């Protein structure tokens, strides 16, 4: 399973990249709007920090506009993947961008059929939003399960990118289901590392080691 960081914050991306397990980054207009500075420059810097797919989303709502924004984003850096929303216009733009060899991440996916349409249009990634479905009392993870199963039935060159993952259990469940990618905030990635028994175990190892060293020193005297 590939791990993407869902942030446009350079400090978080630096921290995540240092862990050695970050395979890509997803941004969206809201995430970029939270950061100070020119979004284009931020995206360029993200591409330098992580050598993997970096999603940059279009904000046009018509296919022609998405195509032109998508071309612009893709020309920024070889790592850029163009994010298009799953709308009629988004599907048209995806088809055109894919025909030009540009990778598309179809975002705001809330039904299995939207994912199937995205894959048919040539998207390289589909992003089902798990947390946002959970927010409205719908099982977001079931959507991931459905899409994984549908994609297994066919031969699409399209990865299931479980998005809107809000806590470690979301990541665990997405991995169990076979999602190719999970994108998560840095807080969730950090939480995956932690276990209280690891901390207790390490503390004990270090205390025992210190004790043994002292005893050895006392015996030598
Ligand atoms: C994914 O590409 C989106 O940027 C993100 O996962 C949305 O997450 P949220 O629902 O927590 O905002």
GROMACS .gro file of C-alpha atoms and ligand atoms in nm:
model
  233
    1UNK     CA    1   0.000   0.000   0.000
    2UNK     CA    2   0.132   0.341  -0.093
    3UNK     CA    3   0.109   0.619   0.164
    4UNK     CA    4   0.039   0.973   0.045
    5UNK     CA    5   0.037   1.277   0.271
    6UNK     CA    6  -0.281   1.483   0.247
    7UNK     CA    7  -0.142   1.831   0.307
    8UNK     CA    8   0.017   2.129   0.137
    9UNK     CA    9   0.222   2.218   0.444
   10UNK     CA   10   0.591   2.200   0.355
   11UNK     CA   11   0.706   2.148   0.713
   12UNK     CA   12   0.474   1.847   0.754
   13UNK     CA   13   0.584   1.709   0.419
   14UNK     CA   14   0.951   1.743   0.521
   15UNK     CA   15   0.875   1.558   0.847
   16UNK     CA   16   0.680   1.286   0.667
   17UNK     CA   17   0.939   1.244   0.392
   18UNK     CA   18   1.209   1.194   0.657
   19UNK     CA   19   1.023   0.884   0.779
   20UNK     CA   20   1.093   0.717   0.445
   21UNK     CA   21   0.739   0.587   0.393
   22UNK     CA   22   0.575   0.869   0.198
   23UNK     CA   23   0.514   0.781  -0.165
   24UNK     CA   24   0.324   1.090  -0.278
   25UNK     CA   25   0.119   1.392  -0.173
   26UNK     CA   26  -0.240   1.501  -0.232
   27UNK     CA   27  -0.337   1.865  -0.216
   28UNK     CA   28  -0.669   2.035  -0.281
   29UNK     CA   29  -0.772   2.401  -0.309
   30UNK     CA   30  -0.871   2.414   0.060
   31UNK     CA   31  -0.535   2.271   0.174
   32UNK     CA   32  -0.338   2.511  -0.050
   33UNK     CA   33  -0.552   2.806   0.064
   34UNK     CA   34  -0.445   2.733   0.426
   35UNK     CA   35  -0.078   2.788   0.341
   36UNK     CA   36   0.098   3.121   0.300
   37UNK     CA   37   0.260   3.176  -0.037
   38UNK     CA   38   0.205   3.115  -0.406
   39UNK     CA   39   0.031   2.777  -0.461
   40UNK     CA   40   0.239   2.717  -0.772
   41UNK     CA   41   0.563   2.766  -0.580
   42UNK     CA   42   0.436   2.546  -0.296
   43UNK     CA   43   0.353   2.267  -0.542
   44UNK     CA   44   0.695   2.300  -0.704
   45UNK     CA   45   0.861   2.265  -0.364
   46UNK     CA   46   0.645   1.965  -0.272
   47UNK     CA   47   0.760   1.797  -0.595
   48UNK     CA   48   1.122   1.851  -0.489
   49UNK     CA   49   1.057   1.703  -0.143
   50UNK     CA   50   0.871   1.389  -0.254
   51UNK     CA   51   0.957   1.200  -0.569
   52UNK     CA   52   0.614   1.051  -0.637
   53UNK     CA   53   0.268   1.152  -0.756
   54UNK     CA   54   0.172   1.501  -0.630
   55UNK     CA   55  -0.192   1.588  -0.688
   56UNK     CA   56  -0.278   1.945  -0.794
   57UNK     CA   57  -0.646   2.018  -0.836
   58UNK     CA   58  -0.814   2.222  -1.108
   59UNK     CA   59  -1.069   2.485  -1.001
   60UNK     CA   60  -1.236   2.541  -1.338
   61UNK     CA   61  -1.577   2.377  -1.366
   62UNK     CA   62  -1.593   2.337  -1.746
   63UNK     CA   63  -1.393   2.081  -1.942
   64UNK     CA   64  -1.204   2.338  -2.149
   65UNK     CA   65  -1.099   2.526  -1.837
   66UNK     CA   66  -1.000   2.205  -1.658
   67UNK     CA   67  -0.797   2.099  -1.960
   68UNK     CA   68  -0.609   2.425  -1.971
   69UNK     CA   69  -0.549   2.431  -1.591
   70UNK     CA   70  -0.453   2.065  -1.600
   71UNK     CA   71  -0.196   2.130  -1.874
   72UNK     CA   72  -0.059   2.418  -1.670
   73UNK     CA   73  -0.026   2.205  -1.352
   74UNK     CA   74   0.126   1.913  -1.542
   75UNK     CA   75   0.388   2.140  -1.701
   76UNK     CA   76   0.505   2.249  -1.354
   77UNK     CA   77   0.685   1.925  -1.274
   78UNK     CA   78   0.695   1.562  -1.391
   79UNK     CA   79   0.551   1.447  -1.055
   80UNK     CA   80   0.227   1.642  -1.089
   81UNK     CA   81  -0.097   1.447  -1.120
   82UNK     CA   82  -0.397   1.659  -1.223
   83UNK     CA   83  -0.691   1.632  -0.988
   84UNK     CA   84  -1.032   1.668  -1.153
   85UNK     CA   85  -1.367   1.650  -0.973
   86UNK     CA   86  -1.605   1.371  -1.068
   87UNK     CA   87  -1.855   1.569  -1.275
   88UNK     CA   88  -1.965   1.542  -1.638
   89UNK     CA   89  -1.713   1.814  -1.728
   90UNK     CA   90  -1.450   1.647  -1.512
   91UNK     CA   91  -1.493   1.320  -1.702
   92UNK     CA   92  -1.457   1.499  -2.037
   93UNK     CA   93  -1.142   1.674  -1.916
   94UNK     CA   94  -1.003   1.345  -1.779
   95UNK     CA   95  -1.046   1.177  -2.117
   96UNK     CA   96  -0.865   1.464  -2.292
   97UNK     CA   97  -0.584   1.490  -2.035
   98UNK     CA   98  -0.532   1.113  -2.037
   99UNK     CA   99  -0.512   1.117  -2.418
  100UNK     CA  100  -0.224   1.363  -2.380
  101UNK     CA  101  -0.050   1.123  -2.143
  102UNK     CA  102  -0.122   1.330  -1.832
  103UNK     CA  103  -0.211   1.146  -1.514
  104UNK     CA  104  -0.546   1.231  -1.355
  105UNK     CA  105  -0.665   1.172  -1.000
  106UNK     CA  106  -1.044   1.185  -1.010
  107UNK     CA  107  -1.154   1.332  -0.682
  108UNK     CA  108  -1.474   1.379  -0.481
  109UNK     CA  109  -1.582   1.020  -0.553
  110UNK     CA  110  -1.883   0.918  -0.345
  111UNK     CA  111  -2.024   0.620  -0.537
  112UNK     CA  112  -1.880   0.305  -0.697
  113UNK     CA  113  -2.023   0.402  -1.034
  114UNK     CA  114  -1.845   0.736  -1.026
  115UNK     CA  115  -1.521   0.541  -0.975
  116UNK     CA  116  -1.599   0.307  -1.265
  117UNK     CA  117  -1.672   0.603  -1.492
  118UNK     CA  118  -1.348   0.771  -1.385
  119UNK     CA  119  -1.145   0.459  -1.464
  120UNK     CA  120  -1.318   0.423  -1.802
  121UNK     CA  121  -1.236   0.787  -1.883
  122UNK     CA  122  -0.869   0.713  -1.820
  123UNK     CA  123  -0.806   0.834  -1.464
  124UNK     CA  124  -0.487   0.690  -1.306
  125UNK     CA  125  -0.631   0.729  -0.953
  126UNK     CA  126  -0.982   0.747  -0.809
  127UNK     CA  127  -1.028   0.912  -0.471
  128UNK     CA  128  -1.323   0.784  -0.267
  129UNK     CA  129  -1.374   1.021   0.029
  130UNK     CA  130  -1.423   0.789   0.327
  131UNK     CA  131  -1.444   1.041   0.612
  132UNK     CA  132  -1.689   1.270   0.437
  133UNK     CA  133  -1.929   0.977   0.386
  134UNK     CA  134  -1.888   0.875   0.750
  135UNK     CA  135  -1.971   1.238   0.837
  136UNK     CA  136  -2.318   1.191   0.685
  137UNK     CA  137  -2.383   0.854   0.852
  138UNK     CA  138  -2.287   0.647   0.545
  139UNK     CA  139  -2.025   0.373   0.555
  140UNK     CA  140  -1.734   0.532   0.369
  141UNK     CA  141  -1.521   0.219   0.384
  142UNK     CA  142  -1.789   0.018   0.204
  143UNK     CA  143  -1.731   0.248  -0.092
  144UNK     CA  144  -1.362   0.157  -0.094
  145UNK     CA  145  -1.453  -0.214  -0.073
  146UNK     CA  146  -1.694  -0.183  -0.367
  147UNK     CA  147  -1.446   0.001  -0.586
  148UNK     CA  148  -1.162  -0.244  -0.508
  149UNK     CA  149  -1.391  -0.534  -0.599
  150UNK     CA  150  -1.511  -0.372  -0.924
  151UNK     CA  151  -1.154  -0.288  -1.030
  152UNK     CA  152  -1.047  -0.647  -0.958
  153UNK     CA  153  -1.310  -0.766  -1.208
  154UNK     CA  154  -1.153  -0.567  -1.491
  155UNK     CA  155  -0.816  -0.456  -1.613
  156UNK     CA  156  -0.807  -0.082  -1.548
  157UNK     CA  157  -0.476   0.095  -1.512
  158UNK     CA  158  -0.627   0.288  -1.223
  159UNK     CA  159  -0.543   0.283  -0.853
  160UNK     CA  160  -0.788   0.313  -0.566
  161UNK     CA  161  -0.669   0.603  -0.353
  162UNK     CA  162  -0.858   0.594  -0.024
  163UNK     CA  163  -0.897   0.959   0.073
  164UNK     CA  164  -1.045   1.162   0.355
  165UNK     CA  165  -0.888   0.914   0.600
  166UNK     CA  166  -0.923   1.070   0.942
  167UNK     CA  167  -0.772   0.821   1.188
  168UNK     CA  168  -0.553   0.507   1.204
  169UNK     CA  169  -0.849   0.265   1.184
  170UNK     CA  170  -0.942   0.414   0.847
  171UNK     CA  171  -0.591   0.337   0.720
  172UNK     CA  172  -0.597  -0.016   0.864
  173UNK     CA  173  -0.934  -0.091   0.707
  174UNK     CA  174  -0.833   0.055   0.369
  175UNK     CA  175  -0.520  -0.164   0.377
  176UNK     CA  176  -0.727  -0.473   0.465
  177UNK     CA  177  -0.951  -0.403   0.170
  178UNK     CA  178  -0.657  -0.371  -0.069
  179UNK     CA  179  -0.676   0.000  -0.152
  180UNK     CA  180  -0.362   0.071  -0.355
  181UNK     CA  181  -0.304   0.405  -0.183
  182UNK     CA  182  -0.414   0.577   0.136
  183UNK     CA  183  -0.379   0.951   0.170
  184UNK     CA  184  -0.376   1.091   0.522
  185UNK     CA  185  -0.285   1.399   0.723
  186UNK     CA  186   0.054   1.401   0.898
  187UNK     CA  187  -0.126   1.361   1.235
  188UNK     CA  188  -0.266   1.024   1.119
  189UNK     CA  189   0.069   0.907   0.980
  190UNK     CA  190   0.238   0.996   1.311
  191UNK     CA  191  -0.032   0.810   1.506
  192UNK     CA  192   0.037   0.494   1.302
  193UNK     CA  193   0.391   0.476   1.441
  194UNK     CA  194   0.291   0.494   1.804
  195UNK     CA  195   0.212   0.213   2.045
  196UNK     CA  196   0.226   0.246   2.426
  197UNK     CA  197   0.382  -0.101   2.458
  198UNK     CA  198   0.666   0.009   2.229
  199UNK     CA  199   0.735   0.305   2.458
  200UNK     CA  200   0.712   0.092   2.775
  201UNK     CA  201   0.929  -0.181   2.619
  202UNK     CA  202   1.194   0.065   2.506
  203UNK     CA  203   1.202   0.236   2.847
  204UNK     CA  204   1.257  -0.101   3.015
  205UNK     CA  205   1.532  -0.204   2.770
  206UNK     CA  206   1.718   0.122   2.831
  207UNK     CA  207   1.680   0.100   3.211
  208UNK     CA  208   1.804  -0.263   3.214
  209UNK     CA  209   2.099  -0.166   2.995
  210UNK     CA  210   2.196   0.122   3.224
  211UNK     CA  211   2.161  -0.105   3.530
  212UNK     CA  212   2.383  -0.372   3.372
  213UNK     CA  213   2.647  -0.111   3.280
  214UNK     CA  214   2.653   0.020   3.639
  215UNK     CA  215   2.687  -0.332   3.781
  216UNK     CA  216   2.971  -0.406   3.539
  217UNK     CA  217   3.144  -0.082   3.644
  218UNK     CA  218   3.101  -0.166   4.014
  219UNK     CA  219   3.245  -0.517   3.962
  220UNK     CA  220   3.552  -0.376   3.779
  221UNK     CA  221   3.629  -0.145   4.071
  222LIG     C1  222  -0.800   1.393  -0.088
  222LIG     O1  223  -0.740   1.401  -0.191
  222LIG     C2  224  -0.858   1.507  -0.015
  222LIG     O2  225  -0.768   1.613  -0.022
  222LIG     C3  226  -0.877   1.477   0.131
  222LIG     O3  227  -0.848   1.343   0.161
  222LIG     C4  228  -1.006   1.527   0.188
  222LIG     O4  229  -1.008   1.498   0.325
  222LIG     P1  230  -1.110   1.567   0.426
  222LIG     O5  231  -1.247   1.512   0.397
  222LIG     O6  232  -1.060   1.528   0.562
  222LIG     O7  233  -1.102   1.714   0.398
   0.00000   0.00000   0.00000
